[in-house]
Amino acid sequence: MSDLDGLYQQLILDHSKAPHGRHPIEDVTASSHQVNPTCGDEVTVSLRVRDDVIQALGWEGHGCAISQASASLLSTLVTGQTVAEATSLLADFRVAMRSRGTIELDEDRFGDAIALNGVSRYVARVKCAMLSWVALERALEVD
């Protein structure tokens, strides 16, 4: 399998075609809309946070398979996490995505989101993968 094939591995394609969390949620406590000016991908992440726990994360948006899969994987990963846990995941995700393939996501912490490991080798795609994560970060700042 070539690097490019690995980039679009089956899990990414599955999440982009049948995304998790791509729906509005009730009782939103914070949200953030982000646009990738390079390619036009857009995502709005909405959260319901109670007692410092992310009870629900819903998102809407459009874009490439990587941005849509990343939002889907993010939704699955952080729902039920505390804000501190989600913030820690965000920081480690950012470090891995900026590493140009030298740092991989830990499967025990990131679960299926490790499918995005290959993205970090493609600078132009890192912004696609980070889009929903940045939206989560901004939403948590205003909560």
PDB file of C-alpha atoms in Angstrom:
ATOM      1  CA  MET A   1       0.000   0.000   0.000  1.00  0.00           C
ATOM      2  CA  SER A   2       1.435   3.386  -0.958  1.00  0.00           C
ATOM      3  CA  ASP A   3       1.468   6.335   1.430  1.00  0.00           C
ATOM      4  CA  LEU A   4      -1.369   7.923  -0.508  1.00  0.00           C
ATOM      5  CA  ASP A   5      -3.438   4.755  -0.262  1.00  0.00           C
ATOM      6  CA  GLY A   6      -2.729   4.665   3.451  1.00  0.00           C
ATOM      7  CA  LEU A   7      -3.915   8.250   3.759  1.00  0.00           C
ATOM      8  CA  TYR A   8      -7.349   7.318   2.561  1.00  0.00           C
ATOM      9  CA  GLN A   9      -7.585   4.084   4.382  1.00  0.00           C
ATOM     10  CA  GLN A  10     -10.907   2.406   4.740  1.00  0.00           C
ATOM     11  CA  LEU A  11     -11.738   3.807   8.178  1.00  0.00           C
ATOM     12  CA  ILE A  12     -11.395   7.377   6.942  1.00  0.00           C
ATOM     13  CA  LEU A  13     -13.599   6.615   3.974  1.00  0.00           C
ATOM     14  CA  ASP A  14     -16.180   4.914   6.180  1.00  0.00           C
ATOM     15  CA  HIS A  15     -16.363   7.895   8.545  1.00  0.00           C
ATOM     16  CA  SER A  16     -16.603  10.382   5.699  1.00  0.00           C
ATOM     17  CA  LYS A  17     -19.426   8.449   4.038  1.00  0.00           C
ATOM     18  CA  ALA A  18     -21.352   7.629   7.229  1.00  0.00           C
ATOM     19  CA  PRO A  19     -20.221  10.260   9.739  1.00  0.00           C
ATOM     20  CA  HIS A  20     -20.884  10.054  13.456  1.00  0.00           C
ATOM     21  CA  GLY A  21     -22.201  13.114  15.271  1.00  0.00           C
ATOM     22  CA  ARG A  22     -23.176  14.981  12.117  1.00  0.00           C
ATOM     23  CA  HIS A  23     -26.418  16.388  13.436  1.00  0.00           C
ATOM     24  CA  PRO A  24     -27.656  19.257  15.554  1.00  0.00           C
ATOM     25  CA  ILE A  25     -27.769  18.767  19.321  1.00  0.00           C
ATOM     26  CA  GLU A  26     -30.131  20.229  21.886  1.00  0.00           C
ATOM     27  CA  ASP A  27     -29.222  22.654  24.655  1.00  0.00           C
ATOM     28  CA  VAL A  28     -25.989  23.836  23.031  1.00  0.00           C
ATOM     29  CA  THR A  29     -23.677  25.579  25.480  1.00  0.00           C
ATOM     30  CA  ALA A  30     -20.953  26.529  22.983  1.00  0.00           C
ATOM     31  CA  SER A  31     -20.199  26.324  19.296  1.00  0.00           C
ATOM     32  CA  SER A  32     -17.600  27.397  16.788  1.00  0.00           C
ATOM     33  CA  HIS A  33     -17.583  27.683  13.005  1.00  0.00           C
ATOM     34  CA  GLN A  34     -14.254  27.239  11.241  1.00  0.00           C
ATOM     35  CA  VAL A  35     -13.246  27.500   7.593  1.00  0.00           C
ATOM     36  CA  ASN A  36     -10.100  26.228   5.941  1.00  0.00           C
ATOM     37  CA  PRO A  37      -9.294  29.100   3.561  1.00  0.00           C
ATOM     38  CA  THR A  38      -6.936  26.890   1.570  1.00  0.00           C
ATOM     39  CA  CYS A  39      -9.587  24.477   0.342  1.00  0.00           C
ATOM     40  CA  GLY A  40     -12.942  25.866   1.504  1.00  0.00           C
ATOM     41  CA  ASP A  41     -13.781  23.057   3.946  1.00  0.00           C
ATOM     42  CA  GLU A  42     -16.140  24.262   6.672  1.00  0.00           C
ATOM     43  CA  VAL A  43     -17.312  22.837   9.978  1.00  0.00           C
ATOM     44  CA  THR A  44     -19.436  24.047  12.860  1.00  0.00           C
ATOM     45  CA  VAL A  45     -18.957  22.157  16.113  1.00  0.00           C
ATOM     46  CA  SER A  46     -21.644  22.477  18.783  1.00  0.00           C
ATOM     47  CA  LEU A  47     -21.255  21.271  22.339  1.00  0.00           C
ATOM     48  CA  ARG A  48     -23.389  20.630  25.367  1.00  0.00           C
ATOM     49  CA  VAL A  49     -21.132  20.769  28.416  1.00  0.00           C
ATOM     50  CA  ARG A  50     -22.512  20.126  31.891  1.00  0.00           C
ATOM     51  CA  ASP A  51     -20.524  19.734  35.087  1.00  0.00           C
ATOM     52  CA  ASP A  52     -17.299  19.942  33.068  1.00  0.00           C
ATOM     53  CA  VAL A  53     -18.244  16.930  30.911  1.00  0.00           C
ATOM     54  CA  ILE A  54     -18.891  17.080  27.160  1.00  0.00           C
ATOM     55  CA  GLN A  55     -22.298  15.455  27.119  1.00  0.00           C
ATOM     56  CA  ALA A  56     -22.802  15.851  23.380  1.00  0.00           C
ATOM     57  CA  LEU A  57     -20.849  17.045  20.366  1.00  0.00           C
ATOM     58  CA  GLY A  58     -22.695  17.629  17.110  1.00  0.00           C
ATOM     59  CA  TRP A  59     -21.239  19.030  13.943  1.00  0.00           C
ATOM     60  CA  GLU A  60     -22.240  20.152  10.511  1.00  0.00           C
ATOM     61  CA  GLY A  61     -20.062  20.943   7.564  1.00  0.00           C
ATOM     62  CA  HIS A  62     -18.730  20.025   4.192  1.00  0.00           C
ATOM     63  CA  GLY A  63     -15.378  19.277   2.719  1.00  0.00           C
ATOM     64  CA  CYS A  64     -12.938  16.562   1.823  1.00  0.00           C
ATOM     65  CA  ALA A  65     -12.991  13.017   3.162  1.00  0.00           C
ATOM     66  CA  ILE A  66     -10.290  13.813   5.707  1.00  0.00           C
ATOM     67  CA  SER A  67     -12.073  16.823   7.222  1.00  0.00           C
ATOM     68  CA  GLN A  68     -15.378  14.973   7.419  1.00  0.00           C
ATOM     69  CA  ALA A  69     -13.817  11.808   8.851  1.00  0.00           C
ATOM     70  CA  SER A  70     -11.821  13.821  11.367  1.00  0.00           C
ATOM     71  CA  ALA A  71     -14.982  15.552  12.627  1.00  0.00           C
ATOM     72  CA  SER A  72     -16.733  12.183  12.855  1.00  0.00           C
ATOM     73  CA  LEU A  73     -13.853  10.590  14.768  1.00  0.00           C
ATOM     74  CA  LEU A  74     -13.619  13.646  17.047  1.00  0.00           C
ATOM     75  CA  SER A  75     -17.307  13.373  17.889  1.00  0.00           C
ATOM     76  CA  THR A  76     -16.943   9.746  18.884  1.00  0.00           C
ATOM     77  CA  LEU A  77     -13.764  10.383  20.832  1.00  0.00           C
ATOM     78  CA  VAL A  78     -14.637  13.354  23.035  1.00  0.00           C
ATOM     79  CA  THR A  79     -18.298  12.771  23.839  1.00  0.00           C
ATOM     80  CA  GLY A  80     -18.353  11.814  27.521  1.00  0.00           C
ATOM     81  CA  GLN A  81     -14.878  13.216  28.212  1.00  0.00           C
ATOM     82  CA  THR A  82     -14.183  15.988  30.675  1.00  0.00           C
ATOM     83  CA  VAL A  83     -13.131  19.339  29.256  1.00  0.00           C
ATOM     84  CA  ALA A  84      -9.621  18.737  30.639  1.00  0.00           C
ATOM     85  CA  GLU A  85      -9.422  15.318  28.968  1.00  0.00           C
ATOM     86  CA  ALA A  86     -10.620  16.740  25.647  1.00  0.00           C
ATOM     87  CA  THR A  87      -8.167  19.625  25.910  1.00  0.00           C
ATOM     88  CA  SER A  88      -5.334  17.178  26.525  1.00  0.00           C
ATOM     89  CA  LEU A  89      -6.376  15.113  23.491  1.00  0.00           C
ATOM     90  CA  LEU A  90      -6.504  18.287  21.422  1.00  0.00           C
ATOM     91  CA  ALA A  91      -2.972  19.257  22.408  1.00  0.00           C
ATOM     92  CA  ASP A  92      -1.584  15.812  21.622  1.00  0.00           C
ATOM     93  CA  PHE A  93      -3.519  15.608  18.337  1.00  0.00           C
ATOM     94  CA  ARG A  94      -2.048  18.945  17.263  1.00  0.00           C
ATOM     95  CA  VAL A  95       1.501  17.833  18.120  1.00  0.00           C
ATOM     96  CA  ALA A  96       1.066  14.599  16.140  1.00  0.00           C
ATOM     97  CA  MET A  97      -0.437  16.384  13.125  1.00  0.00           C
ATOM     98  CA  ARG A  98       2.414  18.890  13.035  1.00  0.00           C
ATOM     99  CA  SER A  99       5.086  16.206  13.383  1.00  0.00           C
ATOM    100  CA  ARG A 100       5.267  15.324   9.677  1.00  0.00           C
ATOM    101  CA  GLY A 101       4.870  11.681  10.558  1.00  0.00           C
ATOM    102  CA  THR A 102       7.436  11.492  13.336  1.00  0.00           C
ATOM    103  CA  ILE A 103       4.848  11.264  16.156  1.00  0.00           C
ATOM    104  CA  GLU A 104       1.877   8.933  15.947  1.00  0.00           C
ATOM    105  CA  LEU A 105      -1.346   9.062  17.920  1.00  0.00           C
ATOM    106  CA  ASP A 106      -1.569   6.580  20.792  1.00  0.00           C
ATOM    107  CA  GLU A 107      -4.239   3.981  20.027  1.00  0.00           C
ATOM    108  CA  ASP A 108      -5.177   3.603  23.706  1.00  0.00           C
ATOM    109  CA  ARG A 109      -6.071   7.317  23.912  1.00  0.00           C
ATOM    110  CA  PHE A 110      -7.264   8.039  20.379  1.00  0.00           C
ATOM    111  CA  GLY A 111      -8.972   4.805  19.347  1.00  0.00           C
ATOM    112  CA  ASP A 112     -10.049   4.830  15.700  1.00  0.00           C
ATOM    113  CA  ALA A 113      -8.709   8.378  15.281  1.00  0.00           C
ATOM    114  CA  ILE A 114      -5.276   6.808  14.786  1.00  0.00           C
ATOM    115  CA  ALA A 115      -6.459   6.305  11.213  1.00  0.00           C
ATOM    116  CA  LEU A 116      -5.471   9.966  10.791  1.00  0.00           C
ATOM    117  CA  ASN A 117      -1.801   9.250  11.597  1.00  0.00           C
ATOM    118  CA  GLY A 118      -0.818   9.242   7.926  1.00  0.00           C
ATOM    119  CA  VAL A 119      -2.251  12.716   7.387  1.00  0.00           C
ATOM    120  CA  SER A 120       0.609  14.354   9.269  1.00  0.00           C
ATOM    121  CA  ARG A 121       2.988  13.527   6.396  1.00  0.00           C
ATOM    122  CA  TYR A 122       0.958  15.750   4.042  1.00  0.00           C
ATOM    123  CA  VAL A 123       1.184  19.371   5.156  1.00  0.00           C
ATOM    124  CA  ALA A 124      -1.693  20.473   2.939  1.00  0.00           C
ATOM    125  CA  ARG A 125      -3.990  17.894   4.574  1.00  0.00           C
ATOM    126  CA  VAL A 126      -3.118  18.692   8.185  1.00  0.00           C
ATOM    127  CA  LYS A 127      -5.427  21.723   8.143  1.00  0.00           C
ATOM    128  CA  CYS A 128      -8.238  19.485   6.893  1.00  0.00           C
ATOM    129  CA  ALA A 129      -7.734  17.059   9.769  1.00  0.00           C
ATOM    130  CA  MET A 130      -7.360  19.884  12.312  1.00  0.00           C
ATOM    131  CA  LEU A 131     -10.453  21.869  11.259  1.00  0.00           C
ATOM    132  CA  SER A 132     -12.990  20.272  13.609  1.00  0.00           C
ATOM    133  CA  TRP A 133     -10.419  20.038  16.396  1.00  0.00           C
ATOM    134  CA  VAL A 134      -9.783  23.787  16.161  1.00  0.00           C
ATOM    135  CA  ALA A 135     -13.549  24.337  16.215  1.00  0.00           C
ATOM    136  CA  LEU A 136     -13.746  22.262  19.397  1.00  0.00           C
ATOM    137  CA  GLU A 137     -10.882  24.249  20.900  1.00  0.00           C
ATOM    138  CA  ARG A 138     -12.586  27.573  20.139  1.00  0.00           C
ATOM    139  CA  ALA A 139     -15.930  26.309  21.444  1.00  0.00           C
ATOM    140  CA  LEU A 140     -14.309  25.240  24.706  1.00  0.00           C
ATOM    141  CA  GLU A 141     -12.756  28.696  25.069  1.00  0.00           C
ATOM    142  CA  VAL A 142     -16.145  30.395  25.098  1.00  0.00           C
ATOM    143  CA  ASP A 143     -17.876  27.885  27.369  1.00  0.00           C
TER     144      ASP A 143
END
